[in-house]
């Protein structure tokens, strides 16, 4: 079974802080993704990566950056957290092609 | 870009059949996925369609018509544990299996 592990289930940070969300997958997948999920808006893609050190912007990249130094790890960085970044953050990985994305359990992030 | 529409909420009775529709308008199409998401949990993969027609997996089936930009998820013999959100997602052309998700349909199964 594919295992996608996110470092925290719940996180509380303050406005202006730099926040790191970590994601690790154990299936040697090339592709990794970061989404946020908000009521009424569904899952929205922030950034994705199709190889080590490669990254592409998703639909809502503003205020975020990512890092992929190793194939199994994909980090999401909130450079200066703001209250409108309070959300559920989901990481996913996939092999590509017809293979589905596999999701981690999510991190519920609150910015105060 | 991609535009995906699905109903916000549906209610059905235990033991019944329910059909959840999804319509999409895309600049490119390379398959459609359905995911199930229970409250507070991660989405889990249910089905994938890339060619027209019906794919059956036990109590769940998914249908695709590419010419109509339309898919549905059919759930038979509903059980209480099927109460969840069902997410339709379209895979566009290009790199990395990028998906665009609909806002999801919350299904409530009642006695």
Tab-separated table of C-alpha atoms in Angstrom:
chain	number	residue	atom	x	y	z
A	1	UNK	CA	0.000	0.000	0.000
A	2	UNK	CA	1.124	3.511	-0.778
A	3	UNK	CA	1.874	5.543	2.301
A	4	UNK	CA	1.846	9.335	2.188
A	5	UNK	CA	2.751	10.850	5.532
A	6	UNK	CA	2.232	14.457	6.535
A	7	UNK	CA	4.233	15.667	9.504
A	8	UNK	CA	1.365	17.157	11.530
A	9	UNK	CA	-2.404	16.636	11.731
A	10	UNK	CA	-2.999	19.959	13.471
A	11	UNK	CA	-0.839	23.072	13.539
A	12	UNK	CA	-1.381	26.536	15.000
A	13	UNK	CA	0.863	29.404	13.937
A	14	UNK	CA	0.883	33.179	14.176
A	15	UNK	CA	0.531	35.760	11.432
A	16	UNK	CA	3.883	36.563	9.839
A	17	UNK	CA	5.565	33.306	10.829
A	18	UNK	CA	7.354	31.138	8.279
A	19	UNK	CA	5.593	27.771	8.246
A	20	UNK	CA	6.863	24.460	6.909
A	21	UNK	CA	4.558	21.555	6.049
A	22	UNK	CA	6.331	18.289	5.304
A	23	UNK	CA	5.192	15.349	3.207
A	24	UNK	CA	6.919	12.008	2.653
A	25	UNK	CA	5.897	9.148	0.363
A	26	UNK	CA	7.310	5.640	0.360
A	27	UNK	CA	6.482	4.417	-3.161
A	28	UNK	CA	9.179	6.074	-5.245
A	29	UNK	CA	6.596	8.225	-7.042
A	30	UNK	CA	7.887	10.902	-9.416
A	31	UNK	CA	4.922	13.216	-8.917
A	32	UNK	CA	3.972	15.013	-5.737
A	33	UNK	CA	1.291	17.632	-5.085
A	34	UNK	CA	0.141	20.138	-2.488
A	35	UNK	CA	-3.531	21.135	-2.251
A	36	UNK	CA	-5.603	23.168	0.108
A	37	UNK	CA	-9.213	22.267	0.798
A	38	UNK	CA	-11.779	24.839	1.881
A	39	UNK	CA	-15.567	24.493	2.338
A	40	UNK	CA	-17.405	25.245	-0.884
A	41	UNK	CA	-14.190	25.537	-2.877
A	42	UNK	CA	-13.028	21.944	-2.976
A	43	UNK	CA	-9.440	20.877	-3.498
A	44	UNK	CA	-7.250	23.501	-5.145
A	45	UNK	CA	-3.747	22.803	-6.387
A	46	UNK	CA	-1.021	25.003	-4.923
A	47	UNK	CA	2.166	23.504	-6.389
A	48	UNK	CA	3.296	20.220	-7.845
A	49	UNK	CA	6.568	18.525	-8.685
A	50	UNK	CA	7.314	15.891	-11.302
A	51	UNK	CA	10.936	15.267	-10.362
A	52	UNK	CA	13.556	16.141	-7.791
A	53	UNK	CA	14.257	19.884	-7.752
A	54	UNK	CA	11.495	20.431	-10.333
A	55	UNK	CA	8.364	22.363	-9.405
A	56	UNK	CA	5.442	23.958	-11.161
A	57	UNK	CA	2.817	26.404	-9.979
A	58	UNK	CA	-0.700	25.153	-9.572
A	59	UNK	CA	-3.831	27.264	-9.539
A	60	UNK	CA	-3.185	29.219	-6.322
A	61	UNK	CA	0.582	29.516	-5.691
A	62	UNK	CA	0.588	33.038	-4.252
A	63	UNK	CA	2.024	33.186	-0.755
A	64	UNK	CA	3.520	29.703	-0.980
A	65	UNK	CA	6.732	28.065	-2.114
A	66	UNK	CA	7.881	24.450	-2.250
A	67	UNK	CA	11.027	22.406	-1.989
A	68	UNK	CA	11.836	18.968	-3.364
A	69	UNK	CA	15.422	18.067	-2.539
A	70	UNK	CA	14.762	14.325	-2.373
A	71	UNK	CA	12.358	12.216	-4.378
A	72	UNK	CA	10.368	11.058	-1.359
A	73	UNK	CA	9.936	14.449	0.322
A	74	UNK	CA	7.935	17.492	-0.781
A	75	UNK	CA	7.729	20.510	1.494
A	76	UNK	CA	5.250	23.374	1.390
A	77	UNK	CA	6.430	26.706	2.775
A	78	UNK	CA	4.283	29.630	3.818
A	79	UNK	CA	6.773	32.474	3.595
A	80	UNK	CA	4.831	34.845	5.872
A	81	UNK	CA	1.658	33.225	7.155
A	82	UNK	CA	-1.591	35.139	6.927
A	83	UNK	CA	-5.044	34.405	8.346
A	84	UNK	CA	-6.443	33.625	4.880
A	85	UNK	CA	-4.070	30.669	4.738
A	86	UNK	CA	-5.998	28.938	7.511
A	87	UNK	CA	-7.098	25.746	5.784
A	88	UNK	CA	-6.759	21.979	5.426
A	89	UNK	CA	-3.603	21.141	3.477
A	90	UNK	CA	-3.372	17.837	1.641
A	91	UNK	CA	-0.307	16.269	0.069
A	92	UNK	CA	-0.543	13.616	-2.646
A	93	UNK	CA	1.777	11.524	-4.782
A	94	UNK	CA	1.356	9.514	-7.966
A	95	UNK	CA	3.212	7.384	-10.462
A	96	UNK	CA	1.672	9.246	-13.390
A	97	UNK	CA	-0.447	8.203	-16.356
A	98	UNK	CA	-3.664	6.408	-15.382
A	99	UNK	CA	-2.446	5.810	-11.847
A	100	UNK	CA	-4.405	7.707	-9.168
A	101	UNK	CA	-3.029	10.206	-6.728
A	102	UNK	CA	-2.661	8.937	-3.168
A	103	UNK	CA	-3.316	11.388	-0.376
A	104	UNK	CA	-1.916	11.954	3.075
A	105	UNK	CA	-4.235	12.479	6.068
A	106	UNK	CA	-3.963	16.251	5.820
A	107	UNK	CA	-2.746	19.053	8.076
A	108	UNK	CA	-5.322	21.379	9.539
A	109	UNK	CA	-3.456	24.671	9.798
A	110	UNK	CA	-4.760	27.616	11.792
A	111	UNK	CA	-3.118	31.033	11.475
A	112	UNK	CA	-3.949	33.354	14.364
B	1	UNK	CA	-8.681	25.840	-18.073
B	2	UNK	CA	-11.044	23.381	-16.484
B	3	UNK	CA	-14.574	23.845	-15.141
B	4	UNK	CA	-16.160	20.969	-13.230
B	5	UNK	CA	-19.709	20.903	-11.861
B	6	UNK	CA	-21.326	18.453	-9.470
B	7	UNK	CA	-24.266	18.796	-7.072
B	8	UNK	CA	-23.427	20.088	-3.618
B	9	UNK	CA	-25.521	17.676	-1.587
B	10	UNK	CA	-27.629	14.549	-2.057
B	11	UNK	CA	-29.639	12.366	0.279
B	12	UNK	CA	-30.566	8.723	-0.281
B	13	UNK	CA	-31.962	5.815	1.693
B	14	UNK	CA	-30.035	2.786	2.875
B	15	UNK	CA	-30.324	-0.029	0.327
B	16	UNK	CA	-31.227	2.304	-2.522
B	17	UNK	CA	-29.267	3.335	-5.630
B	18	UNK	CA	-27.891	6.854	-6.099
B	19	UNK	CA	-26.295	8.513	-9.113
B	20	UNK	CA	-23.899	11.431	-8.655
B	21	UNK	CA	-23.353	13.455	-11.815
B	22	UNK	CA	-20.317	15.407	-12.913
B	23	UNK	CA	-20.053	17.660	-15.951
B	24	UNK	CA	-16.830	19.192	-17.153
B	25	UNK	CA	-15.516	21.676	-19.685
B	26	UNK	CA	-11.821	21.341	-20.318
B	27	UNK	CA	-9.089	22.588	-22.581
B	28	UNK	CA	-7.650	19.072	-22.609
B	29	UNK	CA	-8.829	15.706	-21.307
B	30	UNK	CA	-6.825	12.696	-20.297
B	31	UNK	CA	-9.126	10.844	-17.921
B	32	UNK	CA	-11.578	11.333	-15.068
B	33	UNK	CA	-11.220	10.119	-11.485
B	34	UNK	CA	-13.733	9.674	-8.682
B	35	UNK	CA	-12.621	9.871	-5.058
B	36	UNK	CA	-14.464	9.261	-1.783
B	37	UNK	CA	-13.724	11.437	1.232
B	38	UNK	CA	-15.148	10.799	4.694
B	39	UNK	CA	-15.304	13.802	7.009
B	40	UNK	CA	-11.887	14.597	8.461
B	41	UNK	CA	-10.130	11.993	6.342
B	42	UNK	CA	-8.049	11.890	3.162
B	43	UNK	CA	-9.676	11.314	-0.232
B	44	UNK	CA	-9.426	7.705	-1.395
B	45	UNK	CA	-9.469	6.562	-5.017
B	46	UNK	CA	-12.662	4.923	-6.310
B	47	UNK	CA	-12.519	4.781	-10.114
B	48	UNK	CA	-10.882	5.988	-13.307
B	49	UNK	CA	-12.420	6.420	-16.769
B	50	UNK	CA	-10.570	7.467	-19.883
B	51	UNK	CA	-12.718	5.807	-22.574
B	52	UNK	CA	-16.484	6.132	-23.031
B	53	UNK	CA	-18.596	3.626	-21.191
B	54	UNK	CA	-19.195	2.040	-17.847
B	55	UNK	CA	-16.583	0.744	-15.407
B	56	UNK	CA	-17.941	-1.502	-12.666
B	57	UNK	CA	-16.290	-2.231	-9.334
B	58	UNK	CA	-18.531	-4.081	-6.946
B	59	UNK	CA	-21.265	-1.768	-5.647
B	60	UNK	CA	-19.698	1.233	-7.406
B	61	UNK	CA	-19.784	1.986	-11.137
B	62	UNK	CA	-18.589	4.999	-13.084
B	63	UNK	CA	-19.660	6.134	-16.534
B	64	UNK	CA	-18.021	8.512	-18.984
B	65	UNK	CA	-19.185	10.274	-22.147
B	66	UNK	CA	-16.353	12.366	-23.547
B	67	UNK	CA	-18.475	13.936	-26.289
B	68	UNK	CA	-20.931	15.242	-23.676
B	69	UNK	CA	-18.324	16.146	-21.054
B	70	UNK	CA	-20.262	14.044	-18.576
B	71	UNK	CA	-19.612	11.383	-15.991
B	72	UNK	CA	-21.580	9.776	-13.199
B	73	UNK	CA	-20.815	7.637	-10.203
B	74	UNK	CA	-23.438	5.014	-9.393
B	75	UNK	CA	-23.644	3.570	-5.903
B	76	UNK	CA	-25.824	0.504	-5.410
B	77	UNK	CA	-27.144	-1.133	-2.238
B	78	UNK	CA	-26.312	1.941	-0.237
B	79	UNK	CA	-24.898	1.488	3.239
B	80	UNK	CA	-24.625	3.989	6.067
B	81	UNK	CA	-20.836	3.979	5.673
B	82	UNK	CA	-21.280	5.406	2.144
B	83	UNK	CA	-22.149	8.758	3.732
B	84	UNK	CA	-19.215	10.855	2.515
B	85	UNK	CA	-18.203	13.443	-0.048
B	86	UNK	CA	-17.593	12.252	-3.586
B	87	UNK	CA	-15.076	14.184	-5.639
B	88	UNK	CA	-14.915	14.267	-9.410
B	89	UNK	CA	-11.483	15.146	-10.858
B	90	UNK	CA	-10.347	15.639	-14.438
B	91	UNK	CA	-6.810	14.944	-15.617
B	92	UNK	CA	-5.622	17.407	-18.207
B	93	UNK	CA	-2.949	16.930	-20.799
B	94	UNK	CA	0.659	17.559	-19.968
B	95	UNK	CA	2.984	16.805	-17.115
B	96	UNK	CA	2.644	15.065	-13.839
B	97	UNK	CA	-0.941	13.780	-13.875
B	98	UNK	CA	-2.231	17.131	-12.718
B	99	UNK	CA	-5.877	16.919	-11.610
B	100	UNK	CA	-8.569	19.561	-11.363
B	101	UNK	CA	-11.215	18.743	-8.757
B	102	UNK	CA	-14.879	19.621	-8.565
B	103	UNK	CA	-16.152	20.981	-5.265
B	104	UNK	CA	-17.516	17.578	-4.275
B	105	UNK	CA	-20.958	16.103	-3.571
B	106	UNK	CA	-21.837	15.398	0.046
B	107	UNK	CA	-23.973	12.260	0.214
B	108	UNK	CA	-26.068	11.554	3.273
B	109	UNK	CA	-27.423	8.003	3.586
B	110	UNK	CA	-30.465	7.725	5.866
B	111	UNK	CA	-32.382	4.806	7.365
